Amino acid sequence: MYEQLYHQFSGIDDTHWWNIYRRELVGDLLKNTSFPEKSKILDAGCGTGGNLRFLARYSSELYGLDLSETAISFARQKNPGASIISGDINNINNFYRPGFFNLITIFNVLYHVWVKNDYDVLKKIFDLLSPGGILILSEPAFRLLWRNHDLLDMGKTRYSRRELSGLLEQCGFKIECATCFNSLSFFPALALKIAEIFLPAPDPEKSQIKELEINGALISAAALYLLSFERKIIKKFRSIPIGTTLLIKARKPA
Ligand SMILES: C[S@@+](CC[C@H](N)C(=O)[O-])C[C@H]1O[C@@H](n2cnc3c(N)ncnc32)[C@H](O)[C@@H]1O
């Protein structure tokens, strides 16, 4: 990712409604999951560390890996007790023993151009999980929504639910939940994509992601209130078909 974005991301790790909402949904997915004592949790592509801090509620045995030194230094400051290393998810099997982790999270990492082969990475993640271990994965949804945001993030694609679920099943995972989320942003994102056709392209080396600037206490409270209805629907039906991001819970069979 472009360097300036790690600074932008770190600044909104805990305050942006989108981050808060994704953590609420992940919390819902993990609600009735019992973890053995001293469970090992890995956030692969941990970025600037806000999600690791959230994951601390499930275990104190926290691990993080990221390719960016800038991301790692932010993540270490926020999670002094976690073991956070510089590493490439493409070779993740070089860093940890097979079966070591009870929970692995990958939040918006696979879609990155630095990830060479999604199947290969997911197969390695499968091997790193203990039997019965859980993977939580979020990635951008709908190729139709491809826009400047993705270019700045150094994205390579966006995914369909079927495509990502299919890849996970090929690796041996059982899907427990696969849903889109953030349905309220779907049409605004589409409108923005159309508007971008008429706007000058951003300079990737310098630009911040404008959408992430739509934040602040009031906006956050309003967004989370509106999204609470979507959250209830996802809780009840385990899946909604529309949204800007995919969220999947998958398990390695015991
Ligand atoms: C969009 S950010 C997401 C950060 C965090 N997971 C989140 O959702 O807030 C993508 C992260 O993946 C990391 N990343 C991308 N390719 C990677 C790779 N091949 N190995 C390790 N980390 C990678 C980037 O450095 C960046 O921190």
Coordinates of N, CA, C and O in Angstrom, one line a residue, residues 17 216-226:
W17 N -16.3 4.7 11.7 CA -17.5 3.8 11.8 C -17.3 2.5 11.1 O -17.8 1.4 11.5
G216 N -16.2 11.3 12.0 CA -16.5 12.2 13.0 C -17.6 11.6 13.9 O -18.3 10.7 13.5
A217 N -17.7 12.1 15.2 CA -18.5 11.4 16.2 C -20.0 11.3 15.7 O -20.6 10.3 15.8
L218 N -20.5 12.4 15.1 CA -21.9 12.4 14.7 C -22.2 11.5 13.6 O -23.1 10.7 13.6
I219 N -21.3 11.6 12.6 CA -21.5 10.7 11.4 C -21.3 9.3 11.8 O -22.1 8.4 11.4
S220 N -20.4 9.0 12.6 CA -20.1 7.6 13.1 C -21.4 7.1 13.8 O -21.8 6.0 13.6
A221 N -21.9 7.9 14.7 CA -23.1 7.5 15.5 C -24.2 7.2 14.6 O -24.9 6.2 14.7
A222 N -24.4 8.1 13.6 CA -25.6 8.0 12.7 C -25.4 6.7 11.8 O -26.3 5.9 11.6
A223 N -24.1 6.5 11.3 CA -23.9 5.4 10.4 C -24.1 4.1 11.2 O -24.7 3.1 10.7
L224 N -23.6 4.0 12.4 CA -23.7 2.8 13.2 C -25.2 2.5 13.6 O -25.6 1.4 13.6
Y225 N -25.9 3.6 13.8 CA -27.4 3.4 14.1 C -28.1 2.8 12.9 O -28.8 1.8 13.0
L226 N -27.8 3.4 11.7 CA -28.5 2.9 10.5 C -28.0 1.5 10.2 O -28.8 0.6 9.8

